[in-house]
Coordinates of C-alpha atoms in Angstrom, one line a residue:
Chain X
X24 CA 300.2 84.7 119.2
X25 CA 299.8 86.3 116.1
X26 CA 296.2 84.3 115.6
X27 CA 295.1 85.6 119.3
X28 CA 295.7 88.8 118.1
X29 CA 294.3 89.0 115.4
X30 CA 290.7 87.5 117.3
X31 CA 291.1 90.0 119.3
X32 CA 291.1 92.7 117.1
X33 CA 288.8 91.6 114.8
X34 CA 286.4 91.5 117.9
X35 CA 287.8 95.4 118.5
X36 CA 286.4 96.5 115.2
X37 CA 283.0 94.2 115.6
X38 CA 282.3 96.1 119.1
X39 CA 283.1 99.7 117.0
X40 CA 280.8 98.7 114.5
X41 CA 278.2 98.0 116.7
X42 CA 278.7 100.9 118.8
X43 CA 277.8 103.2 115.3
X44 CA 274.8 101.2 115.3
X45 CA 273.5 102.3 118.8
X46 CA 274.7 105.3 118.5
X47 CA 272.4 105.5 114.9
X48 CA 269.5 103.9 116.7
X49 CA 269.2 100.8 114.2
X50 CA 267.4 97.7 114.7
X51 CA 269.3 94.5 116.0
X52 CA 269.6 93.4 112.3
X53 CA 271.5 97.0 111.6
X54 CA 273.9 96.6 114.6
X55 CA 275.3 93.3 113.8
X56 CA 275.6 94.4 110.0
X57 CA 277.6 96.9 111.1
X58 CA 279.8 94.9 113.5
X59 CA 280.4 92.6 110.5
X60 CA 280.8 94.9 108.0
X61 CA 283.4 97.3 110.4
X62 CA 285.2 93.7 111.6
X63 CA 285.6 91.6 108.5
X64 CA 285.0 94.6 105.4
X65 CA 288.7 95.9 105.3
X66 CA 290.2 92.5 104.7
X67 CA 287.9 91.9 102.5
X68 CA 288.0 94.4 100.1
X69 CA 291.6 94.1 100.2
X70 CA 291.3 90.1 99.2
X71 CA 289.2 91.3 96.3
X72 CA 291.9 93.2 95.2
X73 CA 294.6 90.5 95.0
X74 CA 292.1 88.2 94.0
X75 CA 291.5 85.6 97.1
X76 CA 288.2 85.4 96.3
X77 CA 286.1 84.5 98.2
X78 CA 287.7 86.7 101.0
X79 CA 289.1 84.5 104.0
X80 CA 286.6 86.2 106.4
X81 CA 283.4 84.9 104.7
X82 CA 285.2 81.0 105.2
X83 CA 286.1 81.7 108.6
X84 CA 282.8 80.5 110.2
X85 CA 284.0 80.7 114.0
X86 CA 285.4 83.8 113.1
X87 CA 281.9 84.8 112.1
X88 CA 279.7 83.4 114.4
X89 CA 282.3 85.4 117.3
X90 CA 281.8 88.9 115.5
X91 CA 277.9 87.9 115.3
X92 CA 278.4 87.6 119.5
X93 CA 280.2 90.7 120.2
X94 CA 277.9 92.5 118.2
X95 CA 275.2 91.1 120.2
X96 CA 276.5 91.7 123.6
X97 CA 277.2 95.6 122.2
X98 CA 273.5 96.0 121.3
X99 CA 272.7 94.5 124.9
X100 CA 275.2 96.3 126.7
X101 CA 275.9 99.0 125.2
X102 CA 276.0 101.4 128.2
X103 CA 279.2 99.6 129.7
X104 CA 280.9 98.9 126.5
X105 CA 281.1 103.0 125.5
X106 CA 282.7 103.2 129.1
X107 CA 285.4 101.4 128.4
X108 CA 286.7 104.2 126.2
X109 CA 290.6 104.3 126.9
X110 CA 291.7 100.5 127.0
X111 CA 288.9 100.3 123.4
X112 CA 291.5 103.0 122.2
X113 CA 294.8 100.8 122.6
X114 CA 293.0 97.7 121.3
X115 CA 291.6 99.5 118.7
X116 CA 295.2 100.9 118.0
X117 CA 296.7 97.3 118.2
X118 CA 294.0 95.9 115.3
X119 CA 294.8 99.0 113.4
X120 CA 298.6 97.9 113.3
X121 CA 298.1 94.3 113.0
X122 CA 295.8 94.4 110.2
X123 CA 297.8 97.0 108.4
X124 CA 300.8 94.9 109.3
X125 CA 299.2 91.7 108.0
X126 CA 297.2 93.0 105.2
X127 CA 300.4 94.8 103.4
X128 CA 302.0 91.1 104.2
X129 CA 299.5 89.8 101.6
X130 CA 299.9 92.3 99.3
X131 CA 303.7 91.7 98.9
X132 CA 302.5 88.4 98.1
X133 CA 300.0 89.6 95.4
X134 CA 303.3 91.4 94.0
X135 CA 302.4 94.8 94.6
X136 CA 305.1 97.2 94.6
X137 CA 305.8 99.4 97.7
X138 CA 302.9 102.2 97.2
X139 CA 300.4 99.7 96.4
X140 CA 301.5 97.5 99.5
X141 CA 300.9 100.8 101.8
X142 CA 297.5 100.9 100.5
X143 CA 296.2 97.2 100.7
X144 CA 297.8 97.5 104.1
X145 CA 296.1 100.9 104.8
X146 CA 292.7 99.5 103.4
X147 CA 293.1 96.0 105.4
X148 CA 293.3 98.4 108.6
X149 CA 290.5 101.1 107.8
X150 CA 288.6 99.9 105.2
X151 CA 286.4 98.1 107.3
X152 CA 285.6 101.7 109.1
X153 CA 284.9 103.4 106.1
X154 CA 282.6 101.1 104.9
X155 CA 280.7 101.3 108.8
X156 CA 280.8 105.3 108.6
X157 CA 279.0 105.1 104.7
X158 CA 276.8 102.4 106.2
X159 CA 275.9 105.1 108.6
X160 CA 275.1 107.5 106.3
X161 CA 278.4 109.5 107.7
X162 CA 281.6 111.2 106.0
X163 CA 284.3 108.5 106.6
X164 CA 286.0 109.8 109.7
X165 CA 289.8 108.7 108.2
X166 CA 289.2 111.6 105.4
X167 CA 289.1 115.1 108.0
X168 CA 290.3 113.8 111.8
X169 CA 293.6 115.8 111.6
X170 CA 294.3 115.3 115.1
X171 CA 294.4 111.3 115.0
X172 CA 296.6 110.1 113.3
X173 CA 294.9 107.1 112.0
X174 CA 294.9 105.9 108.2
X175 CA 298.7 107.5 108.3
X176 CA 299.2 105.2 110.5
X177 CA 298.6 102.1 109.3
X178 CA 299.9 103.6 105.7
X179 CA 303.2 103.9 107.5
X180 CA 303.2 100.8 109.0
X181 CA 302.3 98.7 106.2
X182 CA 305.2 100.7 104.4
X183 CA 307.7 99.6 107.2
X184 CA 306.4 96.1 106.6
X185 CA 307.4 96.5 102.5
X186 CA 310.8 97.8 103.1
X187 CA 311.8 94.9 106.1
X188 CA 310.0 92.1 104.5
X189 CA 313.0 91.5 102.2
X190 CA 315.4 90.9 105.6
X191 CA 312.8 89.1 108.3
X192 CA 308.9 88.4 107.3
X193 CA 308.3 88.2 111.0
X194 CA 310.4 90.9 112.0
X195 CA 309.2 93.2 109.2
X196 CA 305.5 92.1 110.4
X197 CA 306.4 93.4 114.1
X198 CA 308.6 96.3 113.3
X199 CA 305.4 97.6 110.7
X200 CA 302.3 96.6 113.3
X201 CA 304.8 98.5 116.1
X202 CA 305.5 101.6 113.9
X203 CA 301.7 102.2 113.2
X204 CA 300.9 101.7 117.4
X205 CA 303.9 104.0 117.8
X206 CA 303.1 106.9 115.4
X207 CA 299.1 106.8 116.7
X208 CA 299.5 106.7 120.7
X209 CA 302.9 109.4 120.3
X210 CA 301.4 111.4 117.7
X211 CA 298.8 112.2 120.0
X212 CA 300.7 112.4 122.8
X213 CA 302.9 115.1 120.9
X214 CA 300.5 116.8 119.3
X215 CA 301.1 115.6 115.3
X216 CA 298.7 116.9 113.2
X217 CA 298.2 116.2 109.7
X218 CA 297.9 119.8 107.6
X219 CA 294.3 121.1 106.6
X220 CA 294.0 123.1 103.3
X221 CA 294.4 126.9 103.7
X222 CA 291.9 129.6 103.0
Chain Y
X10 CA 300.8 108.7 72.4
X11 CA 297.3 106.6 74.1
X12 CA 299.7 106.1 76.8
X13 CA 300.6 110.0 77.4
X14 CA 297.0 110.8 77.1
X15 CA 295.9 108.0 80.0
X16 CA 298.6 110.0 82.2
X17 CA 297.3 113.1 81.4
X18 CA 293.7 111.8 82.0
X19 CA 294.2 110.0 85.1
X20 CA 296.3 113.7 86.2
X21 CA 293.1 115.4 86.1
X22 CA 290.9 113.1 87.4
X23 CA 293.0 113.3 91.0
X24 CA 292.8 116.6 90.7
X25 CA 289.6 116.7 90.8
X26 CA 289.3 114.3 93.9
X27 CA 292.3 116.5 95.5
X28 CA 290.0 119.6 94.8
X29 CA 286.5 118.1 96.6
X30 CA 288.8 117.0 99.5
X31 CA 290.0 120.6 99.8
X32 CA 286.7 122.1 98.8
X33 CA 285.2 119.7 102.0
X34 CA 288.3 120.7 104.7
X35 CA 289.3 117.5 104.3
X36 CA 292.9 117.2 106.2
X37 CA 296.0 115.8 103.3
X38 CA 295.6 112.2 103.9
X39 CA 291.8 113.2 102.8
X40 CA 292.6 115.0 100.3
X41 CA 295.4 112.1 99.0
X42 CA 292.3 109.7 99.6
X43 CA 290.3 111.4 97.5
X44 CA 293.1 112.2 94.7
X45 CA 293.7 108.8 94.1
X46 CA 290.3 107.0 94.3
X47 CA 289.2 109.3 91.8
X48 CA 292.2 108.6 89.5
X49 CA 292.2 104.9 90.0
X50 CA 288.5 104.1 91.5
X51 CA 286.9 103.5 88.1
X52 CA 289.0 101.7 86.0
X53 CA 289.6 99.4 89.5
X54 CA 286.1 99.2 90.0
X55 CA 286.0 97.6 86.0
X56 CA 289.1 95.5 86.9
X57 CA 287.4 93.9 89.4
X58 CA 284.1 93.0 87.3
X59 CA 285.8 91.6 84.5
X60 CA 288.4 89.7 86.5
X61 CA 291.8 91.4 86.2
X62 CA 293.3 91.1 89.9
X63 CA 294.7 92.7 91.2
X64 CA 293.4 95.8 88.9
X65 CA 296.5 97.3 87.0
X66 CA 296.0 100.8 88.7
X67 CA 297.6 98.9 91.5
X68 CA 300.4 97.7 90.3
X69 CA 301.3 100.2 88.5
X70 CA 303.7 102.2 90.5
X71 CA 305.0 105.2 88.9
X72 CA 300.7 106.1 87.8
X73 CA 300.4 106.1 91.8
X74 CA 303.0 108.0 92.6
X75 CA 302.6 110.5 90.6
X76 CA 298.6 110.8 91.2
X77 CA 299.6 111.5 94.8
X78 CA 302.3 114.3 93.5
X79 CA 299.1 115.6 91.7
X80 CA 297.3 115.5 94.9
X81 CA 299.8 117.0 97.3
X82 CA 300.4 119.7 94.6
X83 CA 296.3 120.3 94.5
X84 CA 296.4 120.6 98.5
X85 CA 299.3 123.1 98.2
X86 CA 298.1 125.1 95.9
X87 CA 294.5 124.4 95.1
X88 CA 293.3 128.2 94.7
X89 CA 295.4 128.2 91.5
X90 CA 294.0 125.1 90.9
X91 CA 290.9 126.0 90.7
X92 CA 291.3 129.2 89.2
X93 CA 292.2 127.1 85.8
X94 CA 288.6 125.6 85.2
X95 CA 288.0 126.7 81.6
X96 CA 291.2 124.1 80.1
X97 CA 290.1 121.6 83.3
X98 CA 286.7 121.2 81.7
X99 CA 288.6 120.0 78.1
X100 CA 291.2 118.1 80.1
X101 CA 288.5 116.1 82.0
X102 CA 286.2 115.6 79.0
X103 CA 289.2 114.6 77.1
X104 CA 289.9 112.1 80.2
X105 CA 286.2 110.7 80.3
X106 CA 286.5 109.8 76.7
X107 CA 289.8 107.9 77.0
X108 CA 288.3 106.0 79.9
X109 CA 285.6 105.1 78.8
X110 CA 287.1 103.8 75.6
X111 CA 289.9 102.1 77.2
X112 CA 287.4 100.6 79.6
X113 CA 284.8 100.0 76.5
X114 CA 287.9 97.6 75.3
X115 CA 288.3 95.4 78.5
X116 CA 284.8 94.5 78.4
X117 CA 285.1 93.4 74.9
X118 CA 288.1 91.6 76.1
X119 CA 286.2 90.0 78.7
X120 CA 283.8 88.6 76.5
X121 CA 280.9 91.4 77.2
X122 CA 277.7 92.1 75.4
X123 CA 277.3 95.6 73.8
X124 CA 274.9 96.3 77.0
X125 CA 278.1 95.0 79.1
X126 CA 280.1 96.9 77.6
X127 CA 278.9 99.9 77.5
X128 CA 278.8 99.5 81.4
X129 CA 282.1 98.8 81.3
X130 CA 283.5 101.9 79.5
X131 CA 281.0 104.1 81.5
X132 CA 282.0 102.4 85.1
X133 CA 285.7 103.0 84.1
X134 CA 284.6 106.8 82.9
X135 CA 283.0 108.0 86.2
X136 CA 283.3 105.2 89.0
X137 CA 286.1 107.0 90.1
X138 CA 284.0 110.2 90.4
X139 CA 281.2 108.5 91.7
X140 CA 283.4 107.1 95.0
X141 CA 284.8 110.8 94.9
X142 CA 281.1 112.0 95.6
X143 CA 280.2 109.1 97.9
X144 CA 283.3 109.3 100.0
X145 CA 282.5 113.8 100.5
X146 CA 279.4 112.4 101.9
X147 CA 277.1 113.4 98.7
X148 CA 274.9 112.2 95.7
X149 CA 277.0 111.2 92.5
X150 CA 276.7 114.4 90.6
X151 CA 276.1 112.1 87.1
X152 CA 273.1 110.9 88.8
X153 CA 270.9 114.5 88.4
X154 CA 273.0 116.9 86.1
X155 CA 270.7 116.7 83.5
X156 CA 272.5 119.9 81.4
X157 CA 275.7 118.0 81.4
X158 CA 275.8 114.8 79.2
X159 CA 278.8 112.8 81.4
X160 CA 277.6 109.6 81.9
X161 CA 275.6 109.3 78.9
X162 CA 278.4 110.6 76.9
X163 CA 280.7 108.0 78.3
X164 CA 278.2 105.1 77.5
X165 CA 277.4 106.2 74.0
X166 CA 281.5 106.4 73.0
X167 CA 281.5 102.8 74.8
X168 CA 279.2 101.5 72.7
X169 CA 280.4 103.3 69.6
X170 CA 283.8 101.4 70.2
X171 CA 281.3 98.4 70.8
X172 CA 280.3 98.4 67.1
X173 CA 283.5 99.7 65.3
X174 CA 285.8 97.2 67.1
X175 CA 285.0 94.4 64.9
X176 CA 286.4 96.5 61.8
X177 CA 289.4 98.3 63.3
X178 CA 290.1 98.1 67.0
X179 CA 292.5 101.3 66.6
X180 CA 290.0 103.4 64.8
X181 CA 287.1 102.0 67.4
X182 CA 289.4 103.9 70.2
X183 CA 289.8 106.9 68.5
X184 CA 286.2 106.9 67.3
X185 CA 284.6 106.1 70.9
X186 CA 286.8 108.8 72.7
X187 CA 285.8 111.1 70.6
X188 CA 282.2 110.2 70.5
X189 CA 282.3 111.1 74.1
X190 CA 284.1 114.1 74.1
X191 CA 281.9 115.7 71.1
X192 CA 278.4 114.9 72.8
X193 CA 280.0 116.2 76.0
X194 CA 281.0 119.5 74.5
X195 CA 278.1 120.1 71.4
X196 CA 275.6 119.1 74.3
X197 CA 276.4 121.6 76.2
X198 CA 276.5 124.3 73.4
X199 CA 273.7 123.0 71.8
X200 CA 271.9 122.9 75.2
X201 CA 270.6 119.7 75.1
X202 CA 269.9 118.1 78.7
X203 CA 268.2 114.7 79.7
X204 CA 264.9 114.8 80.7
X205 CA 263.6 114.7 84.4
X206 CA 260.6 113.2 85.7
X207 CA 257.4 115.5 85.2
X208 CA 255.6 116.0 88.5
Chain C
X25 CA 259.8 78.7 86.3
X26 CA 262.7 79.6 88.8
X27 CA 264.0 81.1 85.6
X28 CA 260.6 82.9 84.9
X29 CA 260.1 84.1 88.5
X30 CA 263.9 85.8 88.6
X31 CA 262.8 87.5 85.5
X32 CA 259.9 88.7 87.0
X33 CA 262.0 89.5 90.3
X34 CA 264.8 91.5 88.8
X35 CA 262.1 93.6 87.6
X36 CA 260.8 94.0 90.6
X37 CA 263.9 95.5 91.7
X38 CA 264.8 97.5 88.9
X39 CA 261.3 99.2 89.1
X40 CA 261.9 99.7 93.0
X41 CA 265.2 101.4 92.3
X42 CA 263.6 103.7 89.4
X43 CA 261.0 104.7 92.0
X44 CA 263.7 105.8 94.3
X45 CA 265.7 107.9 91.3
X46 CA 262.1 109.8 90.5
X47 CA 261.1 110.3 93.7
X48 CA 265.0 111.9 93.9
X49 CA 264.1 113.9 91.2
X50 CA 267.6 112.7 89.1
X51 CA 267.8 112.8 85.5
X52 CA 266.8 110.0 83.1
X53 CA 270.7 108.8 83.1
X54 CA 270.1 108.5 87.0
X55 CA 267.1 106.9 87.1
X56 CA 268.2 104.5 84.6
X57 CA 271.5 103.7 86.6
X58 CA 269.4 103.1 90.0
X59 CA 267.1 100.6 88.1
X60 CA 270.4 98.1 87.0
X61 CA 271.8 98.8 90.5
X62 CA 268.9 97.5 92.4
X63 CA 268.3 95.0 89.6
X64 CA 271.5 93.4 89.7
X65 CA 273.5 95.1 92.2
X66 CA 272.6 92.2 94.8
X67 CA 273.4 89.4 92.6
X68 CA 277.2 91.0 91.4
X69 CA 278.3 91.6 94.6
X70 CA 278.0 87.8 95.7
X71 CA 279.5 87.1 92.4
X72 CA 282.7 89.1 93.2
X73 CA 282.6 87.8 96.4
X74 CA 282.6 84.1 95.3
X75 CA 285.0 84.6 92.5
X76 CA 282.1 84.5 89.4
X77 CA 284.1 86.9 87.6
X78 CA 282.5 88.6 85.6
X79 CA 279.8 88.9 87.2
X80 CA 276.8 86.9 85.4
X81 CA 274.4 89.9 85.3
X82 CA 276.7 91.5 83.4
X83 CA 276.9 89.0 80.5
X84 CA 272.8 88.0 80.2
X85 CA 272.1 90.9 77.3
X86 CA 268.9 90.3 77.4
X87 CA 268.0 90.6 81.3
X88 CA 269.8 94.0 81.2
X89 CA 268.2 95.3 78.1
X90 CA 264.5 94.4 80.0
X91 CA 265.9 96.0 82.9
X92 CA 266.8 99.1 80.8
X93 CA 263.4 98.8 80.0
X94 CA 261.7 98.5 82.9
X95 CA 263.6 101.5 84.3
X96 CA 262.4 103.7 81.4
X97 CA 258.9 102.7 81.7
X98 CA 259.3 103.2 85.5
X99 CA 260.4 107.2 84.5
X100 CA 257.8 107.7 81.9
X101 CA 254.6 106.1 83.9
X102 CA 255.7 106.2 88.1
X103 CA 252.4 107.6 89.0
X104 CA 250.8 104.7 88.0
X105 CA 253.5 102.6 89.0
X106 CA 253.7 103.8 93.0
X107 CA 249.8 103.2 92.9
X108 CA 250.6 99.7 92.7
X109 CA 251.7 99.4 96.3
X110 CA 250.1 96.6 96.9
X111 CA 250.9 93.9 94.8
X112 CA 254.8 95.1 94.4
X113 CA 254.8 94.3 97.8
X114 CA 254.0 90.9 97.0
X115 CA 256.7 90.6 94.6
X116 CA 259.5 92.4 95.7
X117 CA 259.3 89.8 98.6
X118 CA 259.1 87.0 96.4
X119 CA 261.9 88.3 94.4
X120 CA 263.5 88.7 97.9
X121 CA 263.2 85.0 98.9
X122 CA 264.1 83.6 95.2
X123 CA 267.3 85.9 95.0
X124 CA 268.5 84.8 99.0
X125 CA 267.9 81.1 97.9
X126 CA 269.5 81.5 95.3
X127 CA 272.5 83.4 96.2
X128 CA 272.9 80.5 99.4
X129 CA 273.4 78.0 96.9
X130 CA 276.2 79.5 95.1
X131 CA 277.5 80.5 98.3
X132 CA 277.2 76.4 98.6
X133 CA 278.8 76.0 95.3
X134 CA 281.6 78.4 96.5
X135 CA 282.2 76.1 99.5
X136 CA 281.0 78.2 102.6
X137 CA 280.1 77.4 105.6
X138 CA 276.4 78.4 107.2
X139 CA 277.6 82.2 108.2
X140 CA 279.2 82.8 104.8
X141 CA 276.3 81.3 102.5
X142 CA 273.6 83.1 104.6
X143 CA 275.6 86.0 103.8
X144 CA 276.1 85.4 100.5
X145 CA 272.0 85.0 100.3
X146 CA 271.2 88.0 102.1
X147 CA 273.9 89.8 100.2
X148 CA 272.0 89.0 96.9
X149 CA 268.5 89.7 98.4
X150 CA 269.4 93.1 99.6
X151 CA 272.7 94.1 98.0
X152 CA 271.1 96.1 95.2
X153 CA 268.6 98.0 97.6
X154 CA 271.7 99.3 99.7
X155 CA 273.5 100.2 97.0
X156 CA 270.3 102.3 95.4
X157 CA 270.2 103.9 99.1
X158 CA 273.9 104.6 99.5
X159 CA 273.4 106.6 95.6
X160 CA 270.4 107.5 96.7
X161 CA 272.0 109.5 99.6
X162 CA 270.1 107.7 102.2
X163 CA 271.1 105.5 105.0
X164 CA 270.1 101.5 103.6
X165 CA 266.7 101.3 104.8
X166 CA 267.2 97.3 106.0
X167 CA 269.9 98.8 109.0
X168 CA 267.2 100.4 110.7
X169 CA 263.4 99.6 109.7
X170 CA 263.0 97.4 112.9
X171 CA 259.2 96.5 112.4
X172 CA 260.0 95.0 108.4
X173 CA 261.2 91.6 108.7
X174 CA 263.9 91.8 105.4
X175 CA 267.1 91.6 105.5
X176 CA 266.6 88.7 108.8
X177 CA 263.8 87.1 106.3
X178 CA 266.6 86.6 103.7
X179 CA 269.2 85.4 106.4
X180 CA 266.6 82.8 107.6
X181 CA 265.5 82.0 103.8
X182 CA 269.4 81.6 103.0
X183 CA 270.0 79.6 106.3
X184 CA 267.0 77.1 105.1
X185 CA 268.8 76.1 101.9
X186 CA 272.0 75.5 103.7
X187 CA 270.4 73.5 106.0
X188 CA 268.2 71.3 103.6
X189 CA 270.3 71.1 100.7
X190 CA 272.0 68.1 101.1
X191 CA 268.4 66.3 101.3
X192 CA 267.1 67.7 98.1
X193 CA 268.8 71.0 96.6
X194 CA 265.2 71.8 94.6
X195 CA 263.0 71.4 97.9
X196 CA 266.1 73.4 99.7
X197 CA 265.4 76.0 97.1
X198 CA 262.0 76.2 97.5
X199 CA 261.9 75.9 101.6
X200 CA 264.4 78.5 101.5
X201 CA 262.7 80.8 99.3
X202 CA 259.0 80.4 100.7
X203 CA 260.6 81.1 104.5
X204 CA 261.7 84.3 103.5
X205 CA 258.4 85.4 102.1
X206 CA 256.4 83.9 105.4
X207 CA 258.7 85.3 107.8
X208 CA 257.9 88.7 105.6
X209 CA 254.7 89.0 105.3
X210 CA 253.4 86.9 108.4
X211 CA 255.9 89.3 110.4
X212 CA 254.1 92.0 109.5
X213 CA 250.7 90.4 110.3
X214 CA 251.6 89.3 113.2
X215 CA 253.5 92.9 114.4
X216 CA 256.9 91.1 114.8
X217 CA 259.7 93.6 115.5
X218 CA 263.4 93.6 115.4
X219 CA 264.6 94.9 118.7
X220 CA 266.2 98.6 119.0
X221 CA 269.0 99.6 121.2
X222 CA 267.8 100.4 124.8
X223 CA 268.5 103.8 126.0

């Protein structure tokens, strides 16, 4: 279940990779970069930090070679992906949380402490699109969108994850992936905001 | 008293990520980003290289939390911030120096050349500020400020270290830092500036 | 010879990232930095990624010293330098297919599968130009320069050695490499282009 999930929104973050690409006009080579980059970076960078090295994505070959397809299928059909706008947003929500979820999972294990759990669960979750929007010669979109509730998120969630973990791993992996789906579709409903500096 | 002066360094490092972030409208997780990247980015970075993982920025809890106090602190209250650039300027240079010995000491560790380590103690001096710059969306200010010796200041009190350790690690520290902060601050009141390319 | 003809190739690269830092108009300190980016930026990357920790560029003394060198010179001399168009086109791309075959093999060393070690070549081959783009301030040239065959020639080159290397891992070298520099330059001949995103 977990697994399936996980596919799936590793395939989520492939198709938003590649979606920058179009958008940017690059090459076929470009696109798929970018799907790979935006699907397998944040996990990545977050195994180079606790030292699983090399990073479980770059073993994963089906994993790969399934990124490499979505990315492929976005460059050819492009037009219909972008319309699928609203059910992209809950998957995309869903990896956000799961990756955050799992990601600060693996950072208890490295022996982090609760701040540095948030952020290999925070970086598991956006890292990959940070790396896409520099890629893309862009600001990282995490750092100003105010409105979405995005990196705070997964931050949450990955600190939810810390403080059950000791009780249920499994539960404290559902509860965390929950609270960052939760704060990101309600927050928006509700109208959160994060602050902006004044002046 | 090393240990104070890290704290105090890595203080005004976040600051200065906290300030870009507001200086760019960055919303608070932004500016929290940008704090702590700064703070931590460079000696992580040097972590990484030579093999210390996960990098001790990460676990080190108390260092975190208080870099994001700094940050939220900078975000509240930035214009005071920045109204305090004359002691900033000493506090960073001061900062650099530290760094870069610190991080001059961790290559040695790691069983660096003197080329290797100067790299070392400079990554760990200004990779935090050159993430800083590449996460706003601009060029790594040590990259062009020719009137300001930074990075070159940081690689000449890395290698100083380099050649001193072998006779008194202590005194190579205190030697190296200072290194730094004197070409840093003579440099700029004896004008001297790296040369550009003619043409 | 392979170790000759990385020599020659890491100056190849070191000079292409010197170019960029002039034609940016940075500071000698800048110019310097781009030149060991693009020299061994490639190559450290794969070895973080595969656990080579540190990194083996930055313990050869000597190859960084030549590349300090070569960056310098690069500064001093560039008009002369860029009028060499020609024949450092010839040898960045054989320092292209040399670094992809070589980076496949330790991402064959490192146990991955065919994804991950045409990665891991790639990632060698072109690693160091992104990174002298991304300081550079631009967007990587390889994500969007559809009608010059690089980043895919290092992917094939990289795929090659995987493939052969369990017949002979010196004639996989050499396949690998040489595939890289045909599908290069008898791309360009032959007016071969990456496709672009409809629309």
């Amino acid at each position: 279940m977990v697994e399936a999930l996980v596919w799936l929104g590793t395939w989520v973050f492939a198709l938003s990779g590649a979606l920058k690409g179009v958008e940017k006009g690059f090459d076929l080579l470009g696109v798929l970069v970018l799907a790979t980059v935006t699907a397998v970076g944040g996990g990545s960078i977050r195994d180079v930090l606790v030292g699983t090295l090399p990073p479980r994505a770059l073993t994963h070959e089906p994993l790969l070679w399934s990124v490499a397809l979505v990315g492929l299928l976005t460059f050819r059909f492009h037009p219909r992906v972008q319309a699928l706008e609203r059910p992209l947003y809950y998957l995309d929500t869903l990896g956000l949380g799961l990756f955050a979820a799992l990601g600060a999972e693996r950072g208890i294990s490295a022996g982090l402490g609760p701040f540095g759990v948030a952020l290999a669960g925070a970086l598991s979750g956006v890292g990959g699109g940070v790396l896409r929007d520099l890629l893309a010669g862009e600001v990282p979109v995490i750092l100003y969108r105010a409105g979405d509730l995005y990196a705070s998120a997964a931050l949450l969630g990955a600190f939810v994850v810390y403080v059950l973990h000791p009780l249920s791993p499994e539960g404290a992996l559902l509860a965390g992936s929950l609270a960052t789906v939760f704060l990101r579709v309600f927050g928006r409903r509700l109208g959160l905001r994060l602050p902006t500096p004044r002046g």
